[in-house]
Amino acid sequence: MKRTDERLNALYESKIFDMNFRGTSADLSSVKIYTNKNSVHVEKQISFDSEYKPITSLEYFAGSVLSSILLAFLERPNRGSVVEEIEGVLNLSLENPLSLVGVKGYEEEPRITKMTVTVFLYVDLEDKAFDDFCSGALARSPIYNTLKRSMSLEVLFKKLI
Amino acid sequence: MSKDPIKVGAVIYDPRVTVIWGIISDFFKEEGLEIECVYYKDYEGQVDGLMSREIDIAWNSPLAWLDTYLRTDGKCLMGSMRDTDRDRKTVFVVRKDSGIAELDGLRGKTIGFGAVDSPQARLIPINHLHRHGLEYGADYTEQRFDIGVGLHGDHVGGELDAMKALTAGTVDAAVALDLNWEAWKKDGTVDENQLVCIDTTPLFDHCIFTAHPDFSSERFAEWQNVLHRMDYGNEAHRKMMDMEGLKEWVEGRISGFSQLREANGYLKFLNT
């Protein structure tokens, strides 16, 4: 008899986890995005007004990237080492912002060309073990693994002392 | 009178500046006069837009005003300006240890200017030197810092680079708008112990709203009446006014552009 896990691997569900989201716009100026049990209301893709308070699409996106990377450290299954402190900083560069606000003469597509994430963490490991621990954790961030193939996404690790 | 929104043009090089125009738009809407903002990459495009009636009113640099003035045979309509647009001047700065004490000392020297199309950091100071017997292309060497060409010197980068070059010793003098010079001294960008202003141009004016000659003068007057109701005491207005650098909108005038017109004649800058 073949091993059980070989038969399991033939199953779609064992290889792919599908998720569906629905978005609506009742007022035709903002959108409501439904998650599994919740919803979020988004008014703008991005705001250039430093006093604008609601969360924009771009902020949700950046927050997703950063939270996914940090949580990859905290949720790591079968981890032998314990993260005692962690903090991250994300910097991103949006190219062609003037296309986004409709400035005549700028036609290029706005896009995020570069993101840098710096993770500061305290974990009781020496240098080589620390690096292995970090790269192992990062490998479990699906958002990182997706984006690293499509853009310049650098993740730096700094050991808190 | 037409009730269509008034189309107002503005040159935008930083997306954050659209916040200013959003506040102005909201204010006009509250006052019952709707405006539609049209953004341009550079002033040449904006003047083209005004000439083709894509917009009714343009927020023009002094050079864009002159371009419009010449293209409309002087028939364009003059609008308001910021209080801070009036009575500006350009400073000529040298290193204190250079021994240069007056404009004539710049003969044979290298002068750092801003962008090629900057009224305050190139055209007007070159004309000022000409008035004092120093001819362009003959009596000194021009070192230009072309940051944001097309923005008519709106971007401070060219002037700042010229000042940095002066500090570094790669040019013998640099020019800058008085407001920038004062701000840099205050925030420590330039060291007053090293640099000194040896001369200034006469006073000139800066940006101004300009309407197409065919735009209804009644609507333009209505626009200006609303604009002048913006109040620095109002918190929302103050935010916009601080970003745009004014305390109040004042009546426009074209007498403050005479040096620029003279400079344009001297350098034959605009192709008209």
CSV table of N, CA and C in Angstrom, one decimal, chain A residues 20-144:
chain,number,residue,atom,x,y,z
A,20,ASN,N,-11.8,33.9,-0.6
A,20,ASN,CA,-12.6,34.8,-1.5
A,20,ASN,C,-13.0,36.1,-0.7
A,21,PHE,N,-12.9,37.2,-1.4
A,21,PHE,CA,-13.3,38.5,-0.7
A,21,PHE,C,-14.3,39.1,-1.6
A,22,ARG,N,-15.2,39.9,-1.0
A,22,ARG,CA,-16.2,40.7,-1.7
A,22,ARG,C,-16.1,42.1,-1.4
A,23,GLY,N,-16.2,43.0,-2.4
A,23,GLY,CA,-16.1,44.4,-2.2
A,23,GLY,C,-17.3,45.1,-2.8
A,24,THR,N,-17.9,46.0,-2.1
A,24,THR,CA,-19.0,46.7,-2.6
A,24,THR,C,-18.8,48.3,-2.5
A,25,SER,N,-19.6,49.0,-3.2
A,25,SER,CA,-19.6,50.4,-3.0
A,25,SER,C,-21.0,51.0,-3.1
A,26,ALA,N,-21.5,51.3,-2.0
A,26,ALA,CA,-22.9,51.8,-1.9
A,26,ALA,C,-23.0,53.2,-2.4
A,27,ASP,N,-21.9,54.0,-2.0
A,27,ASP,CA,-22.0,55.4,-2.3
A,27,ASP,C,-21.2,55.8,-3.6
A,28,LEU,N,-20.6,54.8,-4.2
A,28,LEU,CA,-19.8,55.0,-5.4
A,28,LEU,C,-18.6,55.9,-5.2
A,29,SER,N,-18.2,56.1,-3.9
A,29,SER,CA,-17.0,56.9,-3.7
A,29,SER,C,-16.0,56.1,-2.7
A,30,SER,N,-16.5,55.2,-2.0
A,30,SER,CA,-15.7,54.4,-1.1
A,30,SER,C,-16.1,52.9,-1.2
A,31,VAL,N,-15.3,52.0,-0.7
A,31,VAL,CA,-15.6,50.6,-0.8
A,31,VAL,C,-15.6,50.0,0.6
A,32,LYS,N,-16.4,48.9,0.6
A,32,LYS,CA,-16.5,48.1,1.8
A,32,LYS,C,-16.0,46.7,1.4
A,33,ILE,N,-15.0,46.2,2.1
A,33,ILE,CA,-14.4,44.9,1.8
A,33,ILE,C,-14.8,44.0,3.0
A,34,TYR,N,-15.4,42.9,2.6
A,34,TYR,CA,-15.8,41.9,3.5
A,34,TYR,C,-14.8,40.8,3.7
A,35,THR,N,-14.4,40.6,4.9
A,35,THR,CA,-13.5,39.5,5.3
A,35,THR,C,-14.3,38.3,5.8
A,36,ASN,N,-13.7,37.4,6.4
A,36,ASN,CA,-14.5,36.2,6.8
A,36,ASN,C,-15.6,36.5,7.7
A,37,LYS,N,-15.3,37.3,8.8
A,37,LYS,CA,-16.3,37.6,9.8
A,37,LYS,C,-16.5,39.1,10.0
A,38,ASN,N,-15.7,39.9,9.2
A,38,ASN,CA,-15.7,41.3,9.4
A,38,ASN,C,-15.8,42.1,8.1
A,39,SER,N,-15.6,43.4,8.2
A,39,SER,CA,-15.5,44.2,7.0
A,39,SER,C,-14.7,45.4,7.3
A,40,VAL,N,-14.1,45.9,6.2
A,40,VAL,CA,-13.3,47.2,6.4
A,40,VAL,C,-13.8,48.1,5.3
A,41,HIS,N,-13.8,49.4,5.7
A,41,HIS,CA,-14.3,50.4,4.9
A,41,HIS,C,-13.1,51.2,4.4
A,42,VAL,N,-12.9,51.4,3.1
A,42,VAL,CA,-11.7,52.1,2.6
A,42,VAL,C,-12.2,53.2,1.6
A,43,GLU,N,-11.7,54.4,1.9
A,43,GLU,CA,-12.2,55.6,1.2
A,43,GLU,C,-11.2,56.0,0.1
A,44,LYS,N,-9.9,55.7,0.3
A,44,LYS,CA,-8.9,56.1,-0.7
A,44,LYS,C,-7.9,55.1,-0.9
A,45,GLN,N,-7.3,55.0,-2.1
A,45,GLN,CA,-6.1,54.2,-2.3
A,45,GLN,C,-4.9,54.7,-1.5
A,46,ILE,N,-4.8,56.0,-1.6
A,46,ILE,CA,-3.6,56.6,-0.9
A,46,ILE,C,-4.1,58.1,-0.6
A,47,SER,N,-3.6,58.6,0.5
A,47,SER,CA,-3.8,60.1,0.8
A,47,SER,C,-2.5,60.8,0.9
A,48,PHE,N,-2.4,61.9,0.3
A,48,PHE,CA,-1.2,62.7,0.4
A,48,PHE,C,-1.3,63.8,1.5
A,49,ASP,N,-2.5,63.8,2.2
A,49,ASP,CA,-2.7,64.7,3.3
A,49,ASP,C,-2.3,64.1,4.6
A,50,SER,N,-1.3,64.7,5.2
A,50,SER,CA,-0.7,64.2,6.4
A,50,SER,C,-1.8,64.1,7.6
A,51,GLU,N,-2.9,64.8,7.4
A,51,GLU,CA,-3.9,64.8,8.5
A,51,GLU,C,-5.0,63.9,8.2
A,52,TYR,N,-5.0,63.2,7.1
A,52,TYR,CA,-6.1,62.2,6.7
A,52,TYR,C,-6.0,61.0,7.6
A,53,LYS,N,-7.1,60.7,8.3
A,53,LYS,CA,-7.1,59.7,9.3
A,53,LYS,C,-7.4,58.3,8.9
A,54,PRO,N,-8.5,58.1,8.0
A,54,PRO,CA,-8.8,56.7,7.7
A,54,PRO,C,-7.7,55.9,7.0
A,55,ILE,N,-7.8,54.6,7.2
A,55,ILE,CA,-6.7,53.8,6.6
A,55,ILE,C,-6.9,53.6,5.1
A,56,THR,N,-5.9,53.8,4.3
A,56,THR,CA,-6.0,53.7,2.9
A,56,THR,C,-5.6,52.3,2.4
A,57,SER,N,-5.9,52.1,1.1
A,57,SER,CA,-5.5,50.8,0.5
A,57,SER,C,-4.0,50.5,0.7
A,58,LEU,N,-3.2,51.6,0.4
A,58,LEU,CA,-1.8,51.4,0.4
A,58,LEU,C,-1.3,51.1,1.9
A,59,GLU,N,-2.0,51.8,2.8
A,59,GLU,CA,-1.6,51.5,4.2
A,59,GLU,C,-1.9,50.1,4.7
A,60,TYR,N,-3.1,49.7,4.2
A,60,TYR,CA,-3.5,48.3,4.5
A,60,TYR,C,-2.5,47.3,3.9
A,61,PHE,N,-2.1,47.6,2.7
A,61,PHE,CA,-1.1,46.8,2.0
A,61,PHE,C,0.2,46.7,2.7
A,62,ALA,N,0.7,47.9,3.1
A,62,ALA,CA,2.0,48.0,3.8
A,62,ALA,C,1.9,47.3,5.1
A,63,GLY,N,0.8,47.5,5.8
A,63,GLY,CA,0.5,46.9,7.1
A,63,GLY,C,0.5,45.4,7.0
A,64,SER,N,-0.1,44.9,5.9
A,64,SER,CA,-0.2,43.4,5.6
A,64,SER,C,1.2,42.8,5.5
A,65,VAL,N,2.0,43.5,4.7
A,65,VAL,CA,3.4,43.0,4.5
A,65,VAL,C,4.1,43.0,5.8
A,66,LEU,N,4.1,44.1,6.5
A,66,LEU,CA,4.9,44.1,7.8
A,66,LEU,C,4.3,43.2,8.8
A,67,SER,N,3.0,43.1,8.9
A,67,SER,CA,2.5,42.2,10.0
A,67,SER,C,2.7,40.8,9.6
A,68,SER,N,2.6,40.4,8.3
A,68,SER,CA,2.9,39.1,7.9
A,68,SER,C,4.3,38.6,8.3
A,69,ILE,N,5.2,39.5,8.0
A,69,ILE,CA,6.6,39.2,8.3
A,69,ILE,C,6.9,39.1,9.8
A,70,LEU,N,6.3,40.0,10.6
A,70,LEU,CA,6.5,39.9,12.1
A,70,LEU,C,5.8,38.7,12.6
A,71,LEU,N,4.6,38.4,12.1
A,71,LEU,CA,3.9,37.3,12.7
A,71,LEU,C,4.5,36.0,12.3
A,72,ALA,N,5.3,36.0,11.2
A,72,ALA,CA,6.0,34.8,10.8
A,72,ALA,C,7.0,34.3,11.9
A,73,PHE,N,7.5,35.3,12.6
A,73,PHE,CA,8.4,35.0,13.7
A,73,PHE,C,7.6,34.5,14.9
A,74,LEU,N,6.4,35.1,15.1
A,74,LEU,CA,5.7,34.8,16.4
A,74,LEU,C,4.9,33.5,16.2
A,75,GLU,N,4.4,33.2,15.0
A,75,GLU,CA,3.6,32.1,14.8
A,75,GLU,C,4.4,30.8,14.4
A,76,ARG,N,5.7,31.0,14.3
A,76,ARG,CA,6.5,29.9,13.8
A,76,ARG,C,6.2,28.6,14.5
A,77,PRO,N,5.7,27.5,13.8
A,77,PRO,CA,5.4,26.3,14.5
A,77,PRO,C,6.7,25.5,14.9
A,78,ASN,N,6.6,24.7,15.9
A,78,ASN,CA,7.7,23.9,16.3
A,78,ASN,C,9.0,24.7,16.6
A,79,ARG,N,8.9,25.9,16.9
A,79,ARG,CA,10.1,26.7,17.1
A,79,ARG,C,10.8,26.3,18.4
A,80,GLY,N,12.1,26.3,18.3
A,80,GLY,CA,12.9,26.0,19.4
A,80,GLY,C,13.3,27.2,20.2
A,81,SER,N,13.3,28.3,19.5
A,81,SER,CA,13.7,29.6,20.2
A,81,SER,C,12.6,30.5,20.4
A,82,VAL,N,12.6,31.3,21.4
A,82,VAL,CA,11.5,32.2,21.7
A,82,VAL,C,11.9,33.6,21.4
A,83,VAL,N,11.1,34.3,20.7
A,83,VAL,CA,11.3,35.7,20.4
A,83,VAL,C,10.8,36.5,21.7
A,84,GLU,N,11.7,37.3,22.3
A,84,GLU,CA,11.3,38.0,23.5
A,84,GLU,C,10.9,39.4,23.2
A,85,GLU,N,11.4,40.0,22.1
A,85,GLU,CA,11.0,41.3,21.7
A,85,GLU,C,11.1,41.4,20.2
A,86,ILE,N,10.2,42.1,19.6
A,86,ILE,CA,10.2,42.3,18.1
A,86,ILE,C,9.6,43.6,17.7
A,87,GLU,N,10.1,44.2,16.7
A,87,GLU,CA,9.6,45.4,16.2
A,87,GLU,C,10.1,45.5,14.7
A,88,GLY,N,9.3,46.1,13.9
A,88,GLY,CA,9.6,46.2,12.5
A,88,GLY,C,9.3,47.6,11.9
A,89,VAL,N,10.1,48.0,10.9
A,89,VAL,CA,9.9,49.2,10.2
A,89,VAL,C,9.9,48.9,8.7
A,90,LEU,N,8.9,49.5,8.0
A,90,LEU,CA,8.7,49.3,6.6
A,90,LEU,C,8.9,50.6,5.9
A,91,ASN,N,9.7,50.7,4.9
A,91,ASN,CA,9.8,51.9,4.0
A,91,ASN,C,9.4,51.5,2.6
A,92,LEU,N,8.6,52.3,2.0
A,92,LEU,CA,8.3,51.9,0.6
A,92,LEU,C,8.4,53.2,-0.3
A,93,SER,N,8.6,52.9,-1.6
A,93,SER,CA,8.7,54.0,-2.5
A,93,SER,C,7.7,53.8,-3.6
A,94,LEU,N,6.8,54.8,-3.7
A,94,LEU,CA,5.7,54.7,-4.7
A,94,LEU,C,6.2,55.6,-5.9
A,95,GLU,N,6.3,54.9,-7.1
A,95,GLU,CA,6.8,55.6,-8.3
A,95,GLU,C,5.6,56.2,-9.0
A,96,ASN,N,5.8,57.3,-9.6
A,96,ASN,CA,4.8,58.0,-10.4
A,96,ASN,C,3.5,58.4,-9.6
A,97,PRO,N,3.7,59.0,-8.5
A,97,PRO,CA,2.5,59.4,-7.7
A,97,PRO,C,1.7,60.5,-8.4
A,98,LEU,N,2.3,61.3,-9.3
A,98,LEU,CA,1.5,62.3,-9.9
A,98,LEU,C,0.5,61.8,-11.0
A,99,SER,N,0.8,60.6,-11.5
A,99,SER,CA,-0.2,60.0,-12.3
A,99,SER,C,-1.5,59.7,-11.5
A,100,LEU,N,-1.3,59.4,-10.3
A,100,LEU,CA,-2.4,59.0,-9.4
A,100,LEU,C,-3.3,60.2,-9.1
A,101,VAL,N,-2.7,61.4,-9.1
A,101,VAL,CA,-3.6,62.6,-8.8
A,101,VAL,C,-4.0,63.3,-10.1
A,102,GLY,N,-3.7,62.7,-11.2
A,102,GLY,CA,-4.2,63.2,-12.5
A,102,GLY,C,-3.5,64.4,-13.1
A,103,VAL,N,-2.2,64.5,-12.8
A,103,VAL,CA,-1.4,65.6,-13.4
A,103,VAL,C,-1.2,65.4,-14.9
A,104,LYS,N,-1.6,66.3,-15.7
A,104,LYS,CA,-1.4,66.1,-17.1
A,104,LYS,C,0.0,66.1,-17.5
A,105,GLY,N,0.4,65.2,-18.3
A,105,GLY,CA,1.8,65.1,-18.7
A,105,GLY,C,2.5,63.9,-18.0
A,106,TYR,N,1.8,63.3,-17.0
A,106,TYR,CA,2.3,62.1,-16.3
A,106,TYR,C,1.4,61.0,-16.6
A,107,GLU,N,1.8,60.0,-17.4
A,107,GLU,CA,1.0,58.9,-17.8
A,107,GLU,C,1.5,57.6,-17.3
A,108,GLU,N,2.7,57.6,-16.7
A,108,GLU,CA,3.2,56.3,-16.3
A,108,GLU,C,2.4,55.7,-15.2
A,109,GLU,N,2.4,54.4,-15.1
A,109,GLU,CA,1.6,53.7,-14.1
A,109,GLU,C,2.2,53.9,-12.7
A,110,PRO,N,1.4,54.3,-11.7
A,110,PRO,CA,1.9,54.4,-10.4
A,110,PRO,C,2.2,52.9,-9.8
A,111,ARG,N,3.3,52.7,-9.2
A,111,ARG,CA,3.5,51.4,-8.7
A,111,ARG,C,4.6,51.5,-7.5
A,112,ILE,N,4.5,50.5,-6.7
A,112,ILE,CA,5.5,50.4,-5.6
A,112,ILE,C,6.7,49.7,-6.2
A,113,THR,N,7.8,50.4,-6.2
A,113,THR,CA,9.0,49.9,-6.8
A,113,THR,C,10.0,49.3,-5.8
A,114,LYS,N,9.8,49.7,-4.6
A,114,LYS,CA,10.8,49.2,-3.6
A,114,LYS,C,10.2,49.2,-2.2
A,115,MET,N,10.5,48.1,-1.5
A,115,MET,CA,10.1,48.1,-0.1
A,115,MET,C,11.3,47.6,0.7
A,116,THR,N,11.5,48.2,1.8
A,116,THR,CA,12.6,47.7,2.7
A,116,THR,C,11.9,47.5,4.1
A,117,VAL,N,12.1,46.3,4.6
A,117,VAL,CA,11.6,46.0,6.0
A,117,VAL,C,12.8,45.7,6.9
A,118,THR,N,12.8,46.4,8.0
A,118,THR,CA,13.8,46.1,9.0
A,118,THR,C,13.2,45.5,10.2
A,119,VAL,N,13.6,44.4,10.6
A,119,VAL,CA,13.1,43.7,11.7
A,119,VAL,C,14.1,43.7,12.9
A,120,PHE,N,13.7,44.3,14.0
A,120,PHE,CA,14.5,44.4,15.2
A,120,PHE,C,14.0,43.3,16.1
A,121,LEU,N,14.8,42.4,16.6
A,121,LEU,CA,14.3,41.4,17.5
A,121,LEU,C,15.3,40.9,18.5
A,122,TYR,N,14.8,40.5,19.6
A,122,TYR,CA,15.7,39.9,20.6
A,122,TYR,C,15.3,38.4,20.7
A,123,VAL,N,16.3,37.6,20.4
A,123,VAL,CA,16.1,36.1,20.6
A,123,VAL,C,17.5,35.6,21.0
A,124,ASP,N,17.5,34.7,22.0
A,124,ASP,CA,18.7,34.3,22.6
A,124,ASP,C,19.5,33.3,21.7
A,125,LEU,N,20.1,33.8,20.6
A,125,LEU,CA,20.8,33.0,19.7
A,125,LEU,C,22.1,33.7,19.2
A,126,GLU,N,23.1,32.9,18.9
A,126,GLU,CA,24.3,33.5,18.4
A,126,GLU,C,24.2,33.8,16.9
A,127,ASP,N,25.2,34.5,16.3
A,127,ASP,CA,25.1,35.0,15.0
A,127,ASP,C,24.5,34.1,13.9
A,128,LYS,N,25.2,32.9,13.7
A,128,LYS,CA,24.8,32.0,12.7
A,128,LYS,C,23.4,31.5,12.9
A,129,ALA,N,23.2,31.1,14.2
A,129,ALA,CA,21.9,30.6,14.5
A,129,ALA,C,20.8,31.6,14.4
A,130,PHE,N,21.2,32.9,14.7
A,130,PHE,CA,20.2,34.0,14.6
A,130,PHE,C,19.8,34.2,13.1
A,131,ASP,N,20.8,34.1,12.2
A,131,ASP,CA,20.5,34.3,10.8
A,131,ASP,C,19.6,33.2,10.3
A,132,ASP,N,19.9,32.0,10.7
A,132,ASP,CA,19.1,30.8,10.3
A,132,ASP,C,17.7,30.9,10.8
A,133,PHE,N,17.6,31.4,12.0
A,133,PHE,CA,16.3,31.5,12.7
A,133,PHE,C,15.5,32.5,11.9
A,134,CYS,N,16.1,33.6,11.5
A,134,CYS,CA,15.4,34.7,10.8
A,134,CYS,C,15.0,34.3,9.4
A,135,SER,N,15.9,33.7,8.7
A,135,SER,CA,15.5,33.3,7.3
A,135,SER,C,14.5,32.2,7.3
A,136,GLY,N,14.6,31.3,8.3
A,136,GLY,CA,13.6,30.3,8.5
A,136,GLY,C,12.2,30.9,8.7
A,137,ALA,N,12.1,31.9,9.6
A,137,ALA,CA,10.9,32.5,9.9
A,137,ALA,C,10.3,33.2,8.7
A,138,LEU,N,11.2,34.0,8.0
A,138,LEU,CA,10.8,34.8,6.9
A,138,LEU,C,10.2,33.9,5.8
A,139,ALA,N,10.7,32.7,5.6
A,139,ALA,CA,10.3,31.8,4.6
A,139,ALA,C,8.8,31.3,4.9
A,140,ARG,N,8.3,31.6,6.0
A,140,ARG,CA,6.9,31.2,6.3
A,140,ARG,C,6.0,32.4,6.2
A,141,SER,N,6.4,33.5,5.6
A,141,SER,CA,5.5,34.6,5.3
A,141,SER,C,5.0,34.5,3.9
A,142,PRO,N,3.8,34.1,3.7
A,142,PRO,CA,3.3,34.0,2.3
A,142,PRO,C,3.3,35.3,1.5
A,143,ILE,N,3.1,36.4,2.2
A,143,ILE,CA,3.1,37.7,1.5
A,143,ILE,C,4.5,38.0,1.1
A,144,TYR,N,5.5,37.8,2.0
A,144,TYR,CA,6.9,38.0,1.6
A,144,TYR,C,7.2,37.2,0.4
